[in-house]
């Protein structure tokens, strides 16, 4: 059996970053830039008024001759002389030789003149100077940046419409088990509702991945073989749930072996999720997650999530971690690592009731996983523990 640390190292060493593609910024949310973006223009690209008011050329008196008006979007080449002003609006191009903009609220307009109240205008007041936000040719966003709504808006403001980003992997999900029944119909004897595909699909969607195929299969060698073969061809990442343990009807591992999947590891010294399988075929990653729902999801967050993040081009693969005090003692044997569903706050974490691997109620209340390494024994109340913060959309 391999340790959690060894398993993660081996997995990430074997995970490749996805290839690149040119995409429209309207489709780029959550994607990672694979090259620096240089600004194609200066921003603002002309001296721009920050306010509604009057652009003027300074003199000593507070009375100015009003010679015209410039609205946002206008393109007149007005020049003004000392002692003259133009009415101007937010976002409009300030006359090239204007000294400043005086806000409308402190100005009185009379006939063809304006009088400024109790205020001494200063050079460049209320003018956004050319290139003061960014200069043409300067780096706007660095390689490795994740495109957030703000980053996308910024790129659009520079006139950038397409960018090169790492591809998001194509992911498919396979659930296995004769007992599984689709939600929405009354349950029949001996069956349970299939839930892992929903949890996995939702977790993937949190990182911008919409599963390509979701198959629900019986524990049948032929069916498993043909469907897994087909989905492997169509996917970069294949996530299987169930059928990976040692029971007579656990057929996933042998099916994967027969399909030429190279095993990276099988069985990790951890609870939950001991019979975790990870494998590879060319650059495709294959995960066999134990079927118990909480084990499935723990293994997803701790192993599948970081592998996909690496493929997506992120430099931080794992969930953010922090070290805080546990508000309850935890019984633990020093033979395996534990992942416990926890509710963490700023200065502490509560290990929740219901830690068994089939229990999802506690997982639904959790916002983090408490990680206790293999060699750790019982944990005292108030002891500091490592906490992994679950991603939240
Ligand atoms: P397995 O890993 O196939 O031995 O399954 C372990 C436990 O998880 C069994 O109680 C299964 O019924 C349950 N299980 C397996 N797959 C799913 C699934 N997709 N949804 C809900 N429970 C599952
Ligand atoms: Mg099963």
Coordinates of C-alpha atoms and ligand atoms in Angstrom, one line a residue:
X1 CA 0.0 0.0 0.0
X2 CA 1.2 3.5 -0.9
X3 CA 1.0 6.6 1.4
X4 CA -1.2 9.6 0.6
X5 CA 1.9 11.7 -0.1
X6 CA 3.5 9.1 -2.4
X7 CA 0.2 8.6 -4.2
X8 CA -0.2 12.3 -4.8
X9 CA 3.4 12.8 -6.0
X10 CA 3.2 9.9 -8.4
X11 CA -0.2 11.1 -9.7
X12 CA 0.9 14.7 -10.3
X13 CA 4.2 13.7 -11.8
X14 CA 2.3 11.6 -14.3
X15 CA -0.3 14.3 -15.1
X16 CA 0.3 16.5 -18.2
X17 CA -0.7 20.0 -18.7
X18 CA -3.4 20.2 -21.4
X19 CA -2.6 21.6 -24.9
X20 CA -3.4 25.2 -25.8
X21 CA -6.3 26.7 -27.8
X22 CA -7.4 30.1 -29.1
X23 CA -10.7 31.0 -27.5
X24 CA -13.0 34.0 -27.4
X25 CA -13.0 35.8 -24.1
X26 CA -16.7 35.2 -23.8
X27 CA -15.9 31.5 -23.4
X28 CA -12.8 32.0 -21.2
X29 CA -14.2 32.1 -17.6
X30 CA -12.0 30.1 -15.3
X31 CA -9.4 29.3 -18.0
X32 CA -5.7 29.9 -17.5
X33 CA -3.7 32.1 -19.9
X34 CA -0.8 30.3 -21.5
X35 CA 1.0 33.4 -22.7
X36 CA 1.5 37.0 -21.5
X37 CA -1.0 39.5 -22.9
X38 CA 0.5 42.8 -24.0
X39 CA -1.8 45.7 -24.3
X40 CA -2.5 46.6 -27.9
X41 CA -3.5 50.1 -26.9
X42 CA -2.9 52.7 -24.3
X43 CA -5.8 53.1 -21.8
X44 CA -7.3 55.6 -21.8
X45 CA -6.3 56.1 -25.4
X46 CA -7.0 59.9 -25.2
X47 CA -7.1 62.4 -22.3
X48 CA -10.5 61.6 -20.9
X49 CA -12.8 63.5 -18.6
X50 CA -13.5 61.7 -15.3
X51 CA -16.5 63.9 -14.5
X52 CA -19.4 66.0 -16.0
X53 CA -18.1 69.6 -15.9
X54 CA -16.1 72.1 -17.9
X55 CA -12.7 71.6 -19.4
X56 CA -10.7 74.8 -19.3
X57 CA -7.4 76.5 -20.0
X58 CA -6.3 78.1 -16.7
X59 CA -6.1 81.8 -16.1
X60 CA -6.1 83.9 -12.9
X61 CA -9.7 85.0 -13.0
X62 CA -12.6 82.6 -12.1
X63 CA -14.7 83.6 -15.1
X64 CA -14.2 81.7 -18.4
X65 CA -15.7 82.1 -21.9
X66 CA -17.7 79.0 -22.8
X67 CA -17.0 78.1 -26.5
X68 CA -18.7 74.7 -27.0
X69 CA -19.6 71.3 -25.8
X70 CA -18.0 67.8 -26.1
X71 CA -20.1 64.7 -25.4
X72 CA -18.7 61.2 -24.8
X73 CA -17.9 59.7 -28.2
X74 CA -17.5 63.1 -30.0
X75 CA -14.5 63.5 -32.1
X76 CA -14.1 67.3 -32.6
X77 CA -10.7 68.8 -32.5
X78 CA -11.5 71.8 -30.4
X79 CA -8.6 73.8 -29.1
X80 CA -9.2 76.3 -26.4
X81 CA -7.3 79.5 -25.5
X82 CA -6.4 80.8 -22.1
X83 CA -9.6 81.9 -20.3
X84 CA -11.8 79.7 -22.4
X85 CA -13.8 76.6 -21.4
X86 CA -16.0 73.9 -23.0
X87 CA -18.8 72.0 -21.4
X88 CA -17.7 68.3 -21.1
X89 CA -19.2 65.0 -20.0
X90 CA -17.8 61.9 -18.3
X91 CA -15.8 59.8 -20.7
X92 CA -15.5 62.5 -23.4
X93 CA -12.2 63.5 -25.0
X94 CA -10.8 66.6 -23.3
X95 CA -9.4 69.2 -25.7
X96 CA -5.7 68.5 -26.2
X97 CA -4.6 71.8 -24.6
X98 CA -7.0 71.9 -21.7
X99 CA -5.5 72.1 -18.3
X100 CA -8.2 70.5 -16.2
X101 CA -11.9 69.7 -15.8
X102 CA -13.9 71.5 -13.1
X103 CA -16.9 69.6 -11.9
X104 CA -20.4 70.9 -12.9
X105 CA -21.6 71.2 -9.3
X106 CA -19.3 74.1 -8.4
X107 CA -19.8 76.1 -11.6
X108 CA -22.5 78.6 -12.5
X109 CA -23.2 79.0 -16.2
X110 CA -24.3 82.5 -17.3
X111 CA -24.9 83.4 -21.0
X112 CA -21.7 82.4 -22.8
X113 CA -19.6 82.4 -19.6
X114 CA -19.0 80.2 -16.6
X115 CA -18.1 81.3 -13.1
X116 CA -16.2 78.9 -10.8
X117 CA -17.2 79.0 -7.1
X118 CA -14.9 78.8 -4.1
X119 CA -12.3 76.5 -5.6
X120 CA -8.9 76.8 -7.3
X121 CA -8.6 74.4 -10.1
X122 CA -5.3 72.6 -10.5
X123 CA -3.4 71.1 -13.5
X124 CA -4.9 67.8 -14.7
X125 CA -7.8 67.8 -12.1
X126 CA -10.5 65.3 -13.2
X127 CA -8.6 64.3 -16.3
X128 CA -7.6 60.6 -16.9
X129 CA -4.4 61.0 -18.8
X130 CA -3.5 58.9 -21.9
X131 CA -1.9 55.6 -20.8
X132 CA -2.4 56.3 -17.1
X133 CA -4.2 53.0 -16.7
X134 CA -1.9 51.0 -19.0
X135 CA 0.5 51.9 -21.8
X136 CA 0.4 50.3 -25.2
X137 CA 2.9 47.3 -25.2
X138 CA 2.8 46.9 -21.4
X139 CA 1.9 43.5 -20.0
X140 CA -1.8 43.5 -19.2
X141 CA -2.1 40.0 -17.8
X142 CA 0.6 37.5 -17.1
X143 CA 0.8 33.9 -18.3
X144 CA -0.7 31.6 -15.7
X145 CA -3.4 34.1 -14.7
X146 CA -6.9 32.6 -14.3
X147 CA -9.5 34.5 -16.2
X148 CA -12.0 36.0 -13.7
X149 CA -14.9 38.2 -14.7
X150 CA -12.7 41.2 -13.9
X151 CA -9.9 39.9 -16.1
X152 CA -12.2 39.3 -19.0
X153 CA -13.7 42.7 -18.7
X154 CA -10.2 44.2 -18.6
X155 CA -9.2 42.4 -21.8
X156 CA -12.4 43.5 -23.5
X157 CA -11.6 47.1 -22.5
X158 CA -8.3 46.7 -24.3
X159 CA -10.0 45.4 -27.4
X160 CA -8.6 41.9 -27.0
X161 CA -11.3 39.5 -28.2
X162 CA -9.4 36.1 -28.3
X163 CA -6.7 34.7 -26.1
X164 CA -4.6 31.5 -25.9
X165 CA -5.6 29.3 -22.9
X166 CA -5.0 25.8 -21.7
X167 CA -7.7 23.4 -22.8
X168 CA -10.0 22.1 -20.1
X169 CA -9.8 18.3 -20.2
X170 CA -12.8 16.3 -21.5
X171 CA -14.0 14.3 -18.5
X172 CA -16.5 11.4 -18.4
X173 CA -18.0 9.6 -15.4
X174 CA -18.9 5.9 -15.1
X175 CA -20.8 4.6 -12.1
X176 CA -21.0 0.8 -11.5
X177 CA -23.3 -1.4 -9.5
X178 CA -26.3 -3.6 -10.0
X179 CA -27.9 -2.0 -7.0
X180 CA -28.0 1.5 -8.5
X181 CA -31.2 3.1 -9.6
X182 CA -31.8 6.5 -11.0
X183 CA -33.3 9.1 -8.8
X184 CA -36.9 10.2 -9.7
X185 CA -38.6 6.9 -9.5
X186 CA -39.8 5.0 -6.4
X187 CA -37.1 2.8 -5.1
X188 CA -37.4 -1.0 -5.5
X189 CA -36.3 -3.7 -3.0
X190 CA -32.6 -4.1 -2.6
X191 CA -31.7 -1.0 -4.7
X192 CA -30.3 2.4 -3.8
X193 CA -30.4 5.7 -5.6
X194 CA -27.3 6.4 -7.6
X195 CA -25.8 9.5 -6.2
X196 CA -22.1 9.6 -7.1
X197 CA -22.5 10.7 -10.6
X198 CA -24.4 13.8 -9.4
X199 CA -21.8 14.6 -6.7
X200 CA -18.9 14.2 -9.2
X201 CA -20.6 16.1 -12.0
X202 CA -21.4 19.0 -9.6
X203 CA -17.8 19.0 -8.2
X204 CA -16.5 19.2 -11.8
X205 CA -18.8 22.0 -12.7
X206 CA -17.4 23.9 -9.8
X207 CA -14.1 24.1 -11.8
X208 CA -15.7 24.7 -15.1
X209 CA -15.8 21.2 -16.4
X210 CA -19.1 19.8 -17.8
X211 CA -18.8 16.0 -18.0
X212 CA -19.0 14.8 -21.6
X213 CA -20.5 11.4 -20.9
X214 CA -22.1 9.9 -17.7
X215 CA -22.8 6.2 -17.9
X216 CA -24.4 4.0 -15.2
X217 CA -23.3 0.4 -15.7
X218 CA -24.1 -3.0 -14.2
X219 CA -21.3 -5.1 -12.7
X220 CA -20.9 -7.0 -15.9
X221 CA -17.5 -7.7 -17.5
X222 CA -18.7 -7.3 -21.1
X223 CA -20.7 -4.1 -20.5
X224 CA -17.9 -2.6 -18.5
X225 CA -15.3 -3.4 -21.1
X226 CA -17.1 -2.0 -24.1
X227 CA -18.4 1.1 -22.4
X228 CA -15.1 2.0 -20.7
X229 CA -13.2 1.4 -24.0
X230 CA -15.5 3.8 -25.8
X231 CA -15.4 6.5 -23.1
X232 CA -11.7 6.2 -22.8
X233 CA -11.3 7.1 -26.5
X234 CA -13.6 10.1 -26.1
X235 CA -12.2 11.5 -22.8
X236 CA -9.0 12.9 -21.3
X237 CA -10.0 11.9 -17.8
X238 CA -12.2 9.0 -16.9
X239 CA -13.7 8.8 -13.4
X240 CA -15.2 5.5 -12.3
X241 CA -17.0 5.0 -9.1
X242 CA -17.5 1.6 -7.4
X243 CA -16.4 -1.9 -8.3
X244 CA -12.7 -1.2 -7.4
X245 CA -12.6 -3.2 -4.1
X246 CA -11.9 -6.9 -3.6
X247 CA -15.4 -8.4 -3.9
X248 CA -16.3 -10.9 -6.6
X249 CA -18.3 -8.3 -8.5
X250 CA -15.6 -5.6 -8.3
X251 CA -14.5 -5.8 -11.9
X252 CA -13.2 -2.3 -12.7
X253 CA -9.5 -2.9 -12.1
X254 CA -9.2 -6.0 -14.2
X255 CA -11.3 -4.3 -17.0
X256 CA -8.9 -1.3 -17.0
X257 CA -5.9 -3.7 -17.0
X258 CA -7.3 -5.5 -20.0
X259 CA -7.8 -2.2 -21.8
X260 CA -4.2 -1.3 -21.5
X261 CA -4.4 1.2 -18.6
X262 CA -1.1 1.5 -16.8
X263 CA -1.6 1.4 -13.1
X264 CA 0.0 4.2 -11.2
X265 CA -1.2 3.0 -7.8
X266 CA -3.9 0.9 -6.2
X267 CA -4.8 1.1 -2.5
X268 CA -3.7 4.1 -0.5
X269 CA -3.2 4.0 3.3
X270 CA -6.1 6.3 4.0
X271 CA -9.6 6.4 5.4
X272 CA -11.9 6.7 3.7
X273 CA -11.0 5.6 0.2
X274 CA -8.4 2.8 0.7
X275 CA -9.1 0.9 -2.5
X276 CA -8.4 4.0 -4.7
X277 CA -7.0 3.3 -8.2
X278 CA -5.2 5.7 -10.4
X279 CA -3.9 4.8 -13.9
X280 CA -2.9 6.3 -17.2
X281 CA -3.2 5.5 -20.8
X282 CA -1.0 7.8 -23.0
X283 CA -1.9 11.2 -21.5
X284 CA -5.3 10.1 -20.4
X285 CA -5.9 9.8 -16.6
X286 CA -8.1 7.1 -15.2
X287 CA -9.4 7.1 -11.6
X288 CA -11.2 4.2 -10.0
X289 CA -12.9 5.7 -6.9
X290 CA -14.4 3.5 -4.1
X291 CA -18.2 3.5 -4.4
X292 CA -19.1 4.7 -0.9
X293 CA -20.4 8.2 -1.6
X294 CA -18.2 10.1 1.0
X295 CA -15.1 8.1 -0.1
X296 CA -15.8 8.9 -3.7
X297 CA -16.0 12.6 -3.0
X298 CA -13.0 12.7 -0.7
X299 CA -10.9 10.9 -3.3
X300 CA -12.2 13.3 -6.0
X301 CA -11.2 16.4 -4.0
X302 CA -7.8 15.0 -2.8
X303 CA -6.7 13.3 -6.1
X304 CA -8.9 14.0 -9.1
X305 CA -9.3 17.7 -8.4
X306 CA -5.5 18.5 -8.2
X307 CA -4.8 16.4 -11.4
X308 CA -7.5 18.3 -13.3
X309 CA -6.2 21.6 -12.0
X310 CA -2.8 20.7 -13.2
X311 CA -4.2 19.9 -16.6
X312 CA -6.0 23.2 -16.7
X313 CA -2.7 25.0 -16.3
X314 CA -2.9 26.1 -12.7
X315 CA 0.3 26.3 -10.7
X316 CA -1.5 25.6 -7.4
X317 CA -3.1 22.2 -7.7
X318 CA -4.4 21.4 -4.3
X319 CA -7.2 22.9 -2.2
X320 CA -6.0 25.7 0.0
X321 CA -4.9 24.5 3.4
X322 CA -4.7 26.0 6.8
X323 CA -3.7 24.9 10.3
X324 CA -6.2 25.5 13.1
X325 CA -7.2 24.0 16.4
X326 CA -9.7 21.1 16.5
X327 CA -12.7 21.8 18.8
X328 CA -13.1 18.1 19.6
X329 CA -10.7 15.3 20.4
X330 CA -10.3 12.7 17.5
X331 CA -9.6 9.0 18.0
X332 CA -7.1 7.8 15.5
X333 CA -5.0 4.7 14.8
X334 CA -1.5 5.5 13.5
X335 CA -1.9 3.0 10.6
X336 CA -3.6 5.1 7.9
X337 CA -4.1 8.8 7.1
X338 CA -7.6 10.1 7.8
X339 CA -9.7 12.6 6.0
X340 CA -12.5 13.9 8.2
X341 CA -15.5 16.0 7.2
X342 CA -15.1 19.3 9.1
X343 CA -16.6 22.6 9.6
X344 CA -13.9 25.2 9.8
X345 CA -14.0 28.8 10.8
X346 CA -11.4 31.4 11.1
X347 CA -9.7 30.0 14.2
X348 CA -10.8 26.4 14.6
X349 CA -12.4 23.3 13.0
X350 CA -15.1 21.0 14.2
X351 CA -14.9 17.4 13.2
X352 CA -18.5 16.6 12.3
X353 CA -20.6 13.7 13.5
X354 CA -21.1 10.9 10.9
X355 CA -17.6 10.3 9.5
X356 CA -18.3 6.9 8.0
X357 CA -17.7 6.5 4.3
X358 CA -21.3 6.2 3.2
X359 CA -22.5 9.3 5.1
X360 CA -23.2 12.3 3.0
X361 CA -25.2 14.3 5.5
X362 CA -22.1 15.4 7.3
X363 CA -20.3 16.1 4.0
X364 CA -23.2 18.3 3.0
X365 CA -22.6 20.4 6.1
X366 CA -18.8 20.4 5.8
X367 CA -16.7 23.1 4.3
X368 CA -13.4 21.4 4.7
X369 CA -11.6 18.1 5.2
X370 CA -9.4 17.6 8.2
X371 CA -6.2 15.7 7.2
X372 CA -4.5 13.6 9.8
X373 CA -1.3 12.0 8.5
X374 CA -0.7 8.2 8.8
X375 CA 1.8 8.4 11.7
X376 CA -0.5 10.6 13.8
X377 CA -2.3 8.9 16.8
X378 CA -5.2 10.3 18.9
X379 CA -5.7 14.0 18.6
X380 CA -6.4 16.1 21.7
X381 CA -9.0 18.8 21.8
X382 CA -7.3 22.1 21.0
X383 CA -4.5 20.5 19.0
X384 CA -3.6 22.0 15.7
X385 CA -4.6 20.1 12.6
X386 CA -4.3 20.5 8.8
X387 CA -7.5 21.5 7.1
X388 CA -8.2 21.4 3.4
X389 CA -10.8 24.0 2.3
X390 CA -13.3 22.6 -0.1
X391 CA -13.7 24.7 -3.3
X392 CA -16.8 26.8 -3.4
X393 CA -18.3 28.4 -6.4
Ligands
LIG1 P1 -18.4 -0.6 -4.2 O1 -17.2 0.2 -4.2 O2 -18.9 -0.9 -5.6 O3 -18.2 -1.9 -3.5 O4 -19.6 0.1 -3.5 C1 -19.4 0.5 -2.1 C2 -20.7 1.0 -1.6 O5 -21.0 2.2 -2.3 C3 -21.9 0.1 -1.8 O6 -22.8 0.2 -0.7 C4 -22.6 0.7 -3.0 O7 -24.0 0.4 -3.1 C5 -22.3 2.2 -2.8 N1 -22.3 2.8 -4.1 C6 -21.5 2.4 -5.2 N2 -21.7 3.2 -6.2 C7 -22.6 4.2 -5.8 C8 -23.2 5.3 -6.5 N3 -22.9 5.6 -7.8 N4 -24.1 6.0 -5.8 C9 -24.4 5.7 -4.5 N5 -23.8 4.7 -3.9 C10 -23.0 3.9 -4.5
LIG2 MG1 -20.2 -2.2 -6.5

